[in-house]
Structures are given as structure tokens and as C-alpha cells.
Coordinates of C-alpha atoms and ligand atoms in Angstrom, one line a residue:
M30 CA 3.4 -17.2 30.6
A31 CA 4.4 -13.9 30.5
A32 CA 1.1 -10.9 30.6
P33 CA -0.6 -11.3 27.4
L34 CA 0.1 -8.9 24.4
D35 CA -2.2 -7.0 22.9
V36 CA -0.8 -7.6 19.3
L37 CA 0.6 -10.8 17.9
V38 CA 2.2 -9.8 14.6
V39 CA 3.4 -12.7 12.5
G40 CA 5.1 -11.6 9.5
A41 CA 8.0 -8.9 9.3
G42 CA 7.4 -8.8 5.5
P43 CA 6.6 -4.7 4.8
T44 CA 2.9 -5.3 6.2
G45 CA 4.3 -6.6 9.4
L46 CA 6.8 -4.2 9.5
A47 CA 4.9 -1.0 9.1
L48 CA 2.2 -2.7 11.2
A49 CA 5.2 -2.7 14.1
A50 CA 6.6 1.3 13.2
Q51 CA 2.9 2.0 13.6
L52 CA 1.5 -0.5 16.6
R53 CA 4.6 1.0 18.4
A54 CA 3.9 4.7 17.8
Y55 CA 0.6 4.1 19.5
G56 CA 1.5 2.6 22.5
A57 CA -0.1 -1.3 22.1
S58 CA 2.7 -4.2 23.5
F59 CA 3.0 -6.7 21.0
R60 CA 5.1 -8.8 19.3
I61 CA 6.9 -8.9 15.8
V62 CA 8.0 -12.7 14.6
D63 CA 9.0 -14.1 11.6
R64 CA 10.0 -17.9 10.8
S65 CA 12.3 -16.5 7.7
V66 CA 16.1 -15.9 9.9
D67 CA 16.9 -13.4 7.4
R68 CA 14.6 -10.4 5.9
V69 CA 14.2 -10.3 2.2
R70 CA 17.4 -10.2 -0.1
E71 CA 15.6 -10.0 -3.7
S72 CA 14.5 -6.8 -5.0
R73 CA 10.5 -8.3 -5.8
A74 CA 8.3 -5.4 -5.1
L75 CA 10.3 -2.9 -7.2
A76 CA 8.0 0.3 -6.7
I77 CA 6.7 2.7 -3.9
Q78 CA 3.5 4.1 -4.9
P79 CA 2.3 8.4 -4.0
R80 CA 0.1 7.6 -1.0
T81 CA 2.5 5.3 0.1
L82 CA 5.5 7.8 0.3
E83 CA 3.0 10.1 2.2
A84 CA 1.3 7.1 4.2
L85 CA 5.4 6.1 6.2
T86 CA 5.4 10.2 6.5
P87 CA 5.1 9.8 10.0
F88 CA 7.4 7.2 10.7
G89 CA 10.1 10.0 9.3
V90 CA 11.4 7.4 7.1
T91 CA 10.3 8.8 3.9
G92 CA 13.1 11.2 3.6
E93 CA 15.5 7.9 3.0
L94 CA 13.4 6.3 0.7
M95 CA 13.7 9.0 -1.8
G96 CA 17.1 9.3 -1.2
R97 CA 17.6 5.3 -1.9
G98 CA 15.2 5.1 -4.7
N99 CA 15.1 5.8 -8.0
P100 CA 11.8 8.6 -9.0
A101 CA 10.5 7.4 -13.0
I102 CA 8.0 10.0 -14.6
E103 CA 8.2 8.3 -17.9
V104 CA 7.2 5.2 -19.9
R105 CA 8.7 5.2 -23.1
M106 CA 6.4 2.4 -25.5
H107 CA 9.0 0.9 -28.2
L108 CA 6.0 0.4 -31.5
P109 CA 7.1 -1.8 -34.7
R110 CA 7.9 1.4 -36.3
H111 CA 8.3 4.3 -33.3
V112 CA 8.8 5.3 -29.7
V113 CA 5.4 7.0 -28.2
Q114 CA 7.0 9.0 -24.6
L115 CA 3.8 8.8 -22.1
P116 CA 4.3 11.0 -19.1
L117 CA 3.7 9.3 -15.9
F118 CA 1.7 11.1 -13.3
D119 CA 1.7 14.0 -14.5
I120 CA -1.6 15.0 -14.4
G121 CA -3.9 14.9 -11.0
L122 CA -1.2 14.3 -8.9
A123 CA -0.8 17.9 -7.8
D124 CA -2.5 17.5 -4.0
T125 CA 1.2 15.6 -3.2
A126 CA 4.3 15.6 -2.5
Y127 CA 5.8 13.1 -4.3
P128 CA 4.0 13.0 -7.4
F129 CA 6.0 9.6 -9.2
L130 CA 6.5 6.1 -8.8
L131 CA 9.6 5.5 -6.8
F132 CA 11.9 2.7 -8.4
L133 CA 13.5 0.3 -4.8
S134 CA 13.5 -3.1 -4.6
Q135 CA 11.6 -4.9 -1.9
A136 CA 14.8 -5.2 -0.3
E137 CA 15.5 -1.8 0.7
T138 CA 12.1 -1.0 1.7
E139 CA 12.4 -3.7 4.0
S140 CA 15.8 -2.5 5.1
V141 CA 14.2 0.7 5.9
L142 CA 11.6 -0.1 7.9
S143 CA 13.5 -2.5 9.8
E144 CA 16.1 -0.1 10.8
H145 CA 13.4 2.9 12.0
L146 CA 11.7 -0.7 14.3
L147 CA 15.3 -1.4 15.8
D148 CA 15.9 2.4 16.6
Q149 CA 12.1 2.4 17.9
D150 CA 13.9 -0.7 20.3
V151 CA 11.2 -3.0 18.6
D152 CA 12.9 -6.3 18.2
V153 CA 12.2 -8.4 15.1
E154 CA 12.2 -11.7 15.9
R155 CA 13.2 -14.0 13.7
G156 CA 13.8 -17.5 13.2
T157 CA 10.4 -17.7 15.0
E158 CA 7.3 -19.5 13.5
L159 CA 3.2 -19.4 14.4
V160 CA 2.7 -23.0 14.1
H161 CA -0.4 -22.6 15.7
L162 CA -3.8 -20.7 17.6
E163 CA -6.1 -21.2 19.7
R164 CA -8.7 -19.5 21.5
T165 CA -8.8 -19.5 25.4
G166 CA -11.4 -17.0 26.6
A167 CA -10.4 -13.4 25.7
F168 CA -7.2 -14.4 24.9
V169 CA -5.6 -16.2 21.9
T170 CA -2.9 -18.8 23.1
C171 CA -0.4 -19.0 20.3
R172 CA 2.4 -21.7 19.5
L173 CA 5.7 -20.2 18.2
R174 CA 8.2 -22.0 17.2
R175 CA 12.1 -21.0 17.3
E176 CA 14.8 -22.5 15.6
G177 CA 16.1 -25.4 16.6
G178 CA 12.7 -26.8 17.7
V179 CA 12.0 -24.7 21.1
E180 CA 8.2 -23.9 21.3
E181 CA 6.7 -21.3 23.1
A182 CA 3.1 -20.4 23.9
V183 CA 1.8 -16.6 24.0
E184 CA -1.0 -15.2 24.7
A185 CA -2.3 -12.2 23.0
T186 CA -5.9 -10.1 22.8
Y187 CA -5.5 -9.6 18.9
V188 CA -3.3 -11.8 16.0
V189 CA -2.7 -10.5 12.9
G190 CA -1.9 -12.1 10.1
C191 CA 0.8 -10.2 7.4
D192 CA 2.5 -13.7 6.8
G193 CA 2.0 -13.7 2.8
A194 CA 0.0 -15.5 0.3
H195 CA 0.3 -19.1 2.3
S196 CA -0.4 -17.7 5.6
T197 CA -0.9 -20.0 8.3
V198 CA -3.2 -17.4 10.8
R199 CA -5.6 -17.3 7.9
A200 CA -6.2 -21.1 6.9
Q201 CA -6.1 -21.2 11.3
A202 CA -8.3 -18.9 10.9
G203 CA -10.7 -20.6 8.9
I204 CA -10.9 -17.8 6.4
G205 CA -11.4 -18.7 2.7
F206 CA -9.0 -17.7 -0.2
E207 CA -10.9 -17.5 -3.4
G208 CA -9.8 -16.9 -6.8
Y209 CA -7.8 -18.6 -9.8
A210 CA -3.5 -19.1 -11.3
Y211 CA -3.6 -17.3 -14.0
P212 CA -1.9 -20.0 -17.0
Q213 CA 1.5 -17.9 -18.2
T214 CA 4.7 -18.5 -16.6
F215 CA 6.3 -15.2 -16.1
L216 CA 10.5 -14.5 -16.4
L217 CA 12.1 -12.0 -14.2
A218 CA 15.4 -10.9 -13.7
D219 CA 17.4 -7.9 -12.5
L220 CA 20.6 -6.9 -14.9
E221 CA 22.4 -4.4 -16.5
V222 CA 21.0 -3.8 -20.3
D223 CA 23.1 -1.9 -22.8
G224 CA 21.7 0.1 -25.3
L225 CA 18.4 1.5 -23.0
E226 CA 17.6 5.2 -21.7
P227 CA 18.1 5.7 -18.4
G228 CA 14.9 7.1 -16.1
A229 CA 12.1 5.8 -17.3
V230 CA 10.5 2.4 -18.1
H231 CA 10.4 0.8 -21.5
A232 CA 7.8 -1.5 -22.2
Y233 CA 7.8 -3.2 -25.8
M234 CA 4.6 -4.0 -26.9
A235 CA 4.4 -7.2 -29.7
G236 CA 1.9 -9.8 -30.7
A237 CA 3.1 -12.5 -27.7
G238 CA 3.0 -9.6 -25.0
V239 CA 4.9 -7.3 -23.7
L240 CA 8.7 -6.8 -22.4
F241 CA 9.4 -4.4 -19.9
F242 CA 12.2 -2.7 -18.4
F243 CA 12.0 -1.1 -15.0
P244 CA 14.1 1.1 -13.6
L245 CA 15.9 -0.6 -10.7
G246 CA 19.2 0.9 -10.0
S247 CA 19.7 -1.5 -6.9
P248 CA 21.3 -4.2 -6.7
A249 CA 20.3 -3.7 -10.7
T250 CA 20.3 -1.0 -12.7
W251 CA 17.4 -2.7 -14.6
R252 CA 14.4 -4.8 -13.5
M253 CA 13.3 -7.3 -16.8
L254 CA 9.8 -8.7 -17.0
T255 CA 8.3 -10.7 -19.2
M256 CA 6.4 -14.6 -20.5
R257 CA 8.4 -17.5 -20.6
P258 CA 7.1 -17.9 -24.5
P259 CA 4.4 -21.2 -24.9
R260 CA 6.9 -22.7 -26.3
A261 CA 9.6 -22.3 -24.8
P262 CA 11.3 -25.6 -22.5
D263 CA 10.1 -25.1 -18.9
T264 CA 14.1 -25.2 -18.3
P265 CA 15.8 -22.9 -15.2
V266 CA 16.0 -19.2 -16.3
D267 CA 19.1 -18.0 -17.5
L268 CA 20.8 -15.3 -19.7
G269 CA 20.2 -16.9 -22.8
L270 CA 16.6 -17.1 -22.9
L271 CA 16.3 -13.9 -21.6
Q272 CA 18.5 -11.8 -24.7
E273 CA 16.4 -14.6 -27.4
I274 CA 12.7 -12.9 -26.3
T275 CA 14.6 -9.6 -25.8
D276 CA 15.9 -9.6 -29.6
Q277 CA 12.5 -11.0 -30.6
Y278 CA 10.9 -7.7 -29.0
A279 CA 12.8 -5.2 -29.5
G280 CA 14.0 -5.0 -33.0
V281 CA 17.1 -3.4 -31.7
R282 CA 20.1 -4.6 -30.3
L283 CA 19.9 -4.5 -26.4
A284 CA 22.4 -6.4 -24.6
L285 CA 21.7 -8.2 -21.4
R286 CA 24.3 -9.0 -19.2
D287 CA 25.6 -9.1 -14.9
P288 CA 22.3 -10.6 -13.4
V289 CA 21.8 -10.1 -9.8
W290 CA 19.1 -12.9 -9.6
M291 CA 17.1 -14.5 -12.5
T292 CA 13.7 -16.4 -11.7
D293 CA 10.1 -17.3 -13.0
F294 CA 7.2 -17.7 -11.5
R295 CA 3.0 -17.9 -11.2
L296 CA 0.8 -15.4 -10.4
H297 CA -2.5 -15.2 -9.0
N298 CA -5.5 -13.6 -8.9
R299 CA -7.2 -14.2 -4.9
G300 CA -8.8 -12.9 -2.2
A301 CA -9.9 -13.3 1.9
A302 CA -13.5 -14.2 2.4
R303 CA -13.1 -12.1 5.4
Y304 CA -10.0 -9.8 6.2
R305 CA -11.1 -10.4 10.5
S306 CA -12.8 -13.0 11.7
G307 CA -12.4 -12.7 15.7
P308 CA -9.5 -12.1 17.3
F309 CA -7.3 -12.5 14.1
F310 CA -6.9 -9.8 11.2
L311 CA -5.0 -10.6 7.7
A312 CA -3.3 -7.8 5.9
G313 CA -1.3 -7.3 2.8
D314 CA -0.4 -10.8 0.4
A315 CA -2.3 -12.8 2.8
A316 CA -5.1 -10.4 2.6
H317 CA -4.6 -10.2 -1.6
I318 CA -2.3 -12.1 -4.3
H319 CA -2.5 -10.5 -7.7
S320 CA -0.1 -9.4 -10.6
P321 CA 2.0 -7.1 -10.2
A322 CA 0.6 -4.9 -12.7
G323 CA 0.6 -1.2 -12.1
A324 CA 2.8 -2.0 -8.7
Q325 CA -0.2 -2.3 -6.2
G326 CA 0.8 -5.7 -3.7
M327 CA 3.5 -3.7 -1.7
N328 CA 1.8 -0.4 -1.6
T329 CA -1.8 -2.5 -1.2
G330 CA -0.8 -4.2 2.1
I331 CA 1.8 -1.4 4.2
Q332 CA -1.5 0.7 3.5
D333 CA -3.9 -2.1 5.2
A334 CA -1.3 -2.0 8.2
L335 CA -1.0 1.9 8.4
N336 CA -5.4 1.7 8.5
L337 CA -5.1 -1.7 11.7
G338 CA -2.5 -0.9 14.0
W339 CA -4.2 2.2 14.8
K340 CA -7.4 0.7 15.0
L341 CA -5.8 -2.2 17.3
A342 CA -3.5 -0.1 19.7
L343 CA -6.2 2.8 20.6
V344 CA -8.8 -0.1 21.1
S345 CA -6.0 -2.5 23.5
R346 CA -5.2 0.8 25.2
G347 CA -9.0 1.6 26.2
R348 CA -9.0 4.9 24.4
A349 CA -11.8 3.7 21.7
P350 CA -14.7 1.6 21.2
E351 CA -14.1 -1.9 19.9
E352 CA -16.1 -0.6 16.6
W353 CA -13.1 0.6 15.2
L354 CA -12.1 -3.1 14.7
G355 CA -15.3 -3.2 12.6
T356 CA -13.8 -1.1 10.3
Y357 CA -11.0 -2.0 8.9
E358 CA -12.5 -4.8 6.5
A359 CA -14.9 -2.4 6.2
E360 CA -12.6 0.1 4.5
R361 CA -9.7 -1.9 3.2
A362 CA -12.1 -4.8 1.6
P363 CA -13.5 -3.0 -1.2
V364 CA -9.8 -1.8 -1.8
G365 CA -8.6 -5.2 -2.2
R366 CA -11.4 -6.2 -4.0
S367 CA -10.8 -3.2 -6.4
V368 CA -7.0 -3.6 -6.7
L369 CA -8.0 -7.2 -7.8
R370 CA -9.9 -5.7 -10.6
F371 CA -8.1 -3.3 -11.7
T372 CA -4.8 -5.6 -11.5
D373 CA -6.7 -8.8 -13.9
K374 CA -7.2 -6.3 -16.1
A375 CA -4.1 -4.5 -16.7
F376 CA -3.1 -8.2 -16.9
T377 CA -5.3 -9.3 -19.5
I378 CA -4.6 -6.7 -21.6
A379 CA -0.5 -7.4 -21.3
T380 CA -0.7 -10.7 -21.9
S381 CA -3.4 -12.1 -23.6
S382 CA -3.5 -13.8 -26.7
N383 CA -6.6 -13.5 -28.0
P384 CA -7.1 -12.3 -31.4
V385 CA -9.1 -9.0 -30.0
I386 CA -7.1 -8.0 -28.1
R387 CA -4.1 -8.9 -29.6
F388 CA -5.0 -7.0 -32.3
A389 CA -5.9 -3.8 -29.4
R390 CA -2.2 -4.5 -28.8
T391 CA -0.1 -4.2 -31.6
R392 CA -2.1 -2.1 -33.8
L393 CA -4.8 -0.2 -32.1
A394 CA -1.9 0.6 -29.3
P395 CA 0.5 2.1 -31.6
R396 CA -2.4 4.4 -33.4
L397 CA -4.2 5.3 -29.6
A398 CA -1.1 6.5 -28.2
P399 CA 0.0 9.9 -29.0
L400 CA -4.6 10.5 -28.1
A401 CA -3.6 9.0 -24.5
L402 CA -1.5 12.3 -24.0
W403 CA -5.2 14.1 -25.0
A404 CA -6.9 12.0 -23.2
T405 CA -6.6 14.0 -19.6
V406 CA -9.9 12.7 -17.8
P407 CA -9.1 9.0 -18.0
R408 CA -5.7 10.0 -17.4
R409 CA -6.4 11.6 -14.5
L410 CA -8.6 8.9 -13.1
L411 CA -6.5 6.2 -14.2
F412 CA -3.1 7.8 -12.1
R413 CA -5.5 8.9 -9.2
T414 CA -6.1 4.5 -9.1
V415 CA -2.2 3.3 -9.3
S416 CA -1.0 6.1 -7.5
E417 CA -3.4 4.5 -4.7
L418 CA -4.2 8.5 -3.9
G419 CA -7.6 8.0 -4.6
I420 CA -8.5 5.4 -1.6
H421 CA -11.3 7.4 0.2
Y422 CA -12.8 5.7 2.8
R423 CA -16.5 7.7 2.6
H424 CA -18.9 4.5 2.5
S425 CA -16.7 3.8 6.1
P426 CA -18.9 3.2 9.1
A427 CA -16.4 5.5 10.7
T428 CA -16.8 7.7 8.7
T429 CA -19.8 11.3 9.4
A430 CA -20.7 14.0 7.1
G431 CA -21.5 17.1 8.9
P432 CA -25.2 18.7 7.9
L433 CA -23.0 20.9 5.7
S434 CA -20.6 19.2 3.5
P435 CA -17.5 21.3 2.4
R436 CA -18.5 23.1 -1.3
R437 CA -15.1 22.4 -2.2
G438 CA -12.4 20.3 -0.8
P439 CA -11.6 17.3 1.1
R440 CA -15.0 15.1 2.1
A441 CA -15.5 12.6 5.3
G442 CA -13.9 9.6 4.1
D443 CA -11.2 11.2 1.7
R444 CA -6.9 11.5 2.4
L445 CA -6.0 15.1 3.5
P446 CA -4.4 16.0 0.2
D447 CA -1.2 18.1 0.6
L448 CA -2.6 21.1 -0.5
P449 CA -1.3 24.2 0.6
R450 CA 1.6 22.3 0.7
G451 CA 3.1 21.2 3.9
L452 CA -0.3 19.9 5.2
Q453 CA 0.3 16.5 5.8
A454 CA 3.5 17.5 7.5
R455 CA 1.8 19.5 10.2
T456 CA -0.4 17.0 10.2
S457 CA 2.2 14.0 10.7
G458 CA 2.2 13.4 14.2
P459 CA 0.6 10.8 16.6
G460 CA -3.0 11.5 17.1
W461 CA -5.8 13.1 15.5
H462 CA -5.7 16.4 14.1
L463 CA -8.7 18.7 14.4
L464 CA -8.8 21.3 11.6
L465 CA -10.3 24.7 12.0
S466 CA -10.4 26.8 8.6
G467 CA -11.9 30.2 8.7
P468 CA -10.6 33.4 10.6
P469 CA -8.5 32.3 13.8
A470 CA -11.3 34.5 15.7
L471 CA -14.0 32.1 14.6
W472 CA -12.4 29.0 17.0
G473 CA -11.4 30.8 20.2
D474 CA -9.5 28.1 23.2
E475 CA -12.8 28.6 25.3
R476 CA -15.0 27.1 22.1
L477 CA -12.7 24.1 22.4
V478 CA -12.1 23.3 25.9
S479 CA -15.2 20.9 27.0
L480 CA -15.4 19.5 23.3
L481 CA -11.6 18.3 23.9
D482 CA -12.0 17.7 27.9
G483 CA -10.5 14.4 28.4
R484 CA -9.1 13.7 25.0
N485 CA -6.1 16.5 24.5
D486 CA -3.6 13.8 24.7
L487 CA -5.4 12.3 21.3
V488 CA -6.5 15.1 19.4
N489 CA -4.1 18.0 18.2
V490 CA -5.7 21.2 17.6
H491 CA -4.7 23.9 14.4
R492 CA -6.3 26.7 13.8
L493 CA -5.4 27.5 9.5
G494 CA -6.3 30.4 8.6
D495 CA -5.9 31.0 5.0
E496 CA -3.2 27.9 4.7
S497 CA -6.5 25.3 4.5
P498 CA -7.4 22.7 2.1
W499 CA -11.6 24.4 1.9
T500 CA -11.9 28.3 0.9
T501 CA -14.5 28.1 3.4
V502 CA -15.2 28.0 7.0
T503 CA -15.3 24.4 7.7
H504 CA -14.0 22.3 10.9
G505 CA -12.9 18.3 9.9
L506 CA -11.3 15.5 11.6
V507 CA -8.3 13.8 11.1
R508 CA -7.4 9.8 11.7
P509 CA -3.7 8.7 12.2
D510 CA -4.0 7.2 8.7
G511 CA -4.1 10.9 7.1
H512 CA -8.3 10.6 6.4
L513 CA -11.1 12.6 7.3
G514 CA -13.6 11.1 9.9
Y515 CA -15.6 14.0 9.7
A516 CA -16.2 17.3 7.9
A517 CA -18.1 19.8 7.5
R518 CA -19.3 23.4 6.4
G519 CA -19.6 26.3 9.3
A520 CA -18.2 27.0 12.5
H521 CA -21.0 24.4 14.4
L522 CA -19.7 21.9 17.1
E523 CA -22.2 19.9 17.8
G524 CA -21.6 17.6 15.2
L525 CA -17.6 17.2 15.8
R526 CA -18.8 16.7 19.2
A527 CA -21.6 13.0 18.5
Y528 CA -18.6 12.2 16.5
L529 CA -15.7 12.3 19.4
D530 CA -18.5 11.0 21.8
R531 CA -18.8 7.9 19.7
W532 CA -15.9 7.1 17.9
L533 CA -13.2 8.8 20.8
P534 CA -14.7 9.0 23.9
A535 CA -13.7 11.3 27.0
E536 CA -10.9 8.9 28.9
H537 CA -12.7 10.3 32.0
R538 CA -16.1 8.7 31.3
Ligands
LIG19 C1 9.6 -13.4 -7.1 C2 8.3 -12.4 -6.7 C3 8.4 -11.2 -7.3 C4 7.4 -10.5 -7.1 N1 7.8 -8.5 -8.1 C5 6.3 -8.1 -7.6 C6 6.5 -6.8 -8.2 O1 7.1 -5.9 -9.0 N2 5.5 -5.6 -7.7 C7 4.9 -5.7 -6.4 O2 4.3 -4.8 -6.0 N3 5.0 -6.8 -6.2 C8 5.8 -8.1 -6.3 N4 6.0 -9.2 -5.5 C9 4.9 -9.5 -4.5 C10 5.4 -8.9 -2.9 O3 6.7 -9.5 -3.0 C11 4.5 -8.9 -1.7 O4 3.0 -8.2 -2.5 C12 5.4 -8.1 -0.6 O5 6.2 -8.4 -0.5 C13 3.6 -8.4 0.2 O6 4.5 -8.4 1.8 P1 3.3 -8.5 2.7 O7 4.1 -8.6 3.8 O8 2.3 -8.9 2.6 O9 4.3 -10.3 3.0 P2 5.6 -11.5 2.1 O10 6.5 -10.4 2.2 O11 5.2 -12.4 2.3 O12 5.9 -11.9 4.0 C14 5.2 -12.6 5.1 C15 6.2 -12.5 6.1 O13 5.5 -13.4 6.7 C16 6.5 -14.7 6.6 N5 5.2 -16.2 7.7 C17 5.1 -17.3 6.5 N6 5.0 -18.2 7.4 C18 4.7 -17.8 8.4 C19 4.7 -18.8 10.4 N7 4.0 -19.6 10.2 N8 5.0 -17.7 11.3 C20 5.4 -16.4 10.7 N9 6.1 -16.1 9.8 C21 5.5 -16.8 9.0 C22 7.4 -15.1 6.0 O14 9.2 -15.3 6.5 C23 7.3 -13.5 5.1 O15 8.5 -12.7 6.0 C24 6.7 -10.6 -5.8 C25 6.8 -11.3 -5.0 C26 7.6 -12.6 -5.2 C27 7.9 -13.8 -4.8

């Protein structure tokens, strides 16, 4: 048998591809396998959130995603008598370079990530299924079956299940997947629509539910999404049925044509009981599935991966303590739970036949929608949540606030904002980034030599001067995933030294 791998990545959907990119960047030995012979060619997840665009910046793929995608900045709510235009992400997103929802089909997103891996000489082994896992001493023996039935045994220290809703890793690790299925069936189509204003999301509100058209761009201009009417026959989706539903909801003539993909599906709301069991980890749909409300699924999966990859790599290389691996569940399981709650609420409002919610959707919404423009506080909160920019790890065991917290600006556990603009690009290189704010003379080399001795290769130092997110003398340590592990006001470095000694010990000790 070949030498054991650090990590076996099971599944090459968006989550597995992102994980592989980060394992590569941080020098782990790994393989990535997927039982499908080809990557996804259907649109599936149709939008990338601002935080995901930021998180993918270190791999140099964000420009390519933007070039292929379609930013939308407005929702048009079509109500019985009028249309309300609601700006999307117009408030609360000043600290990102990507203040929009980028519409891009999952097939394109996977294509960009796959091309990146090819450039990095990572071979995505398709047509290779994980069939069995067994713990043998310090390693896991993983049985892989290739097309044609040839089997191979591979040893790995860690196995990450990025293998979707029906995860084999989850089942073999004995991790539960609790939740429920929604009773409704959904209809989805990528197609052309005559009569729709381009560049916006259109939502047609009715007693029966909501009909959405999203500006997908490619492989078709529009993604249509709605519920199958309760009394409609359970026949395969066709253009006639979709046109009939559109006519009922829209009131005006919208002509549907040239469908590229039409399907129906049931939705679930389920979360893994644990994100880790010994050497087994779960990420993406293997850990959480929910309704597509708010375009959170693929985004949360990619961000799970980018929380985990560098931890696995640094621990495997002996550059960080094993304790880091426990922080994955501590940091990501609360995010997964809050996505399940949020999408469930949004889904209920959009689909419920309960008379009160129906009344709110059809009668109250028309009156309240224009007021939403004035409700800046809830809109800001909503946009920070949906964009995933509000995710923080303040309560993580690996987050330490110094003796004096920064008065303003990001705190320990927060994502480093892109404010002043360019700060994220400056800190997007591999490794950790020590940010030193205040007069550069305060931060002479002599103060840093012993602090960084033995970890110089992993920590980049930035004397920010006036180009700082903080207004006072402050120092902060940014982790490889762009979150501050440590932040403290003032120039005393003892707290930071203790943090580094615990979480990033010097190599020669
Ligand atoms: C019809 C449809 C519509 C959707 N619409 C939306 C939407 O509008 N918005 C949204 O956010 N999300 C949507 N999604 C969900 C979105 O596609 C997922 O959230 C996303 O694909 C999750 O990525 P993942 O990498 O975690 O899992 P997946 O994309 O499911 O990838 C898992 C991979 O693991 C592989 N695999 C499974 N078992 C094994 C095994 N034993 N060995 C080897 N490989 C294995 C599979 O072949 C697959 O390639 C939709 C999904 C579907 C099916």
C-alpha cells in the first residue's frame, strides 16, 4: 500500500473542490475522489454570496467567477396592483469589495474551481467511489472502487465527507442526520422568458405561494422556481405546466421558451448531529441540507471547507496542535444550525398555506414592502446574514480577545473587513497575517524577532500605518480563513505571544 495520505477528500462538488484547493495551498498530502464520471453540468446552486467571493480570493479565482457571472442588485416584487423595487445589498455591505449577489450556475462555479485545481496539478479522481471506511490504528483504511469494479485500499489520517446529502462518510462514521422533509414539491427550470426586465430578481406574490425568476445568465437567461400546485397532476415537468403556472401568478403575459433544464424536487431541512467523529469530518451538504431560500447551501459548504482545509493541513504537517481540529465543529456547526433556522423561516413565509401567513404575504406585504426601504436596521441585519458577511467566531475556543478589546473596528473572531479597501487583498497570501496598527515606529523589528522566531514562515507582518481598520494602536492576528484569531488594543504583545504559543507553536520547540 502507498504511504498514508494526510487527507482523503470524498466528493468533488463545490465543497470538495474548495477543500482540495486549500489543502493544496497549505501543503497537505491528499487525494480527492468522486464517484461521478463527470462534474455537474446542471445549474443547481445559482448564486455566490459576497463572503464566498472574498473567501475564494486567495486562490485567484474570484476574477474568473465575476467574469462569468451576473451581479444582481435589485428584487422586483410583483404585487397585484403594482411593482415594488427593492434594492439588494444596498446597505450594510460597505466593507466588502463584492456588494452584490453574483448569479452563476453551479456548473460554472465547479468549472472554475476544477480549472484552478488542474493548474495546481491536483488530479480530481472521477469515477472513483468510496465504499468502505475502517479505523486501523492511527489511520483509516478507505476502500475505493473504480469504474469497472477494480478496488483499491488507501490509508489516510483524516477523511472528509464532502459527499453530499446521502453521504457515505456520514453513514460509515455513524453520524445521525436529523430533520424533516417539506411536503411541497418544487418545480425548477432554466429557460428564456419574453417580457421580463433583465438584471433583476423577479418575485410574483400570490395566495398559492411565490413564483421566482432569477437572472442566471448561462446556460439560460432565467431560472424559474416555484411550487407544484397542490392539485396539479404529478407528471414530469413540461413547458405547458410551467406556462400555466406563470399565467396564474403573473397576470401579464410572460412567454416561456427554450428550456435547458426542467426538474422537480422535494426539499429537506436536516443537520448532522456532529461535524466530526474522530478522524471523520463532514462538510457541505453532507452536514446540512435545507431549502434554497437565500442561496445559502453551496456557499455555506464552500465556507465549511475553507474553515477546515488549513487546519487539517497545518495539523498534519505538525505545524499546529491537534486541538485545532476540534474548533471546526465549534465554529461551523452553529453556522449550519443558523442557516437551517433562517432558510426554514424564509421558506415558510414564501410557501405556507396557513391563512395568517397567506394574508401577510398577499395583503400585508404589498403595504409594507415600500416601508422596507426606510427600515434600515432590519435590512442591514438581513443583508449581513444573507451575504454571510456577518458570520463570526467570537465564541470559538480558538478566539482570544486581548486584555483591551479594540474600541472600534473588527474584534477577535470577526472576519477581517475589506476596509480600508484592499486590506483583504493585502492579507490574502497563504499563512497568517499579523496586522500592526498605529505609528510604524511603535513596531520595530526588534520587538517581533523573538515573537515570530520559529514561525516566520507562517506569519506575514503588515505595518498598516493609516491604512488600518482600527483607529487606535491595535494589533491583530488574521487566520488563513480571514478571521481574527486574536485582537488587542495597545502595543503590549504578551497576550499575542501566549496565543501564538498555544495555537501556532514555534517549529523548533
Ligand atoms: C435540483 C437541485 C437544485 C438546487 N438548487 C439550488 C439553489 O437554487 N441554490 C442553492 O444554494 N443550492 C441549490 N442546490 C443545492 C446545491 O446543489 C448543493 O448545496 C451543493 O451542490 C452542495 O455541494 P457539496 O459539494 O456539499 O455536495 P454535492 O454537490 O452534492 O457533491 C457531492 C459529491 O460527492 C460525490 N459522492 C457522493 N457519494 C460518494 C462516494 N461514496 N464516493 C465518492 N464520491 C461520492 C457525488 O458524486 C457528488 O459529486 C440544488 C440542488 C439540486 C439537486
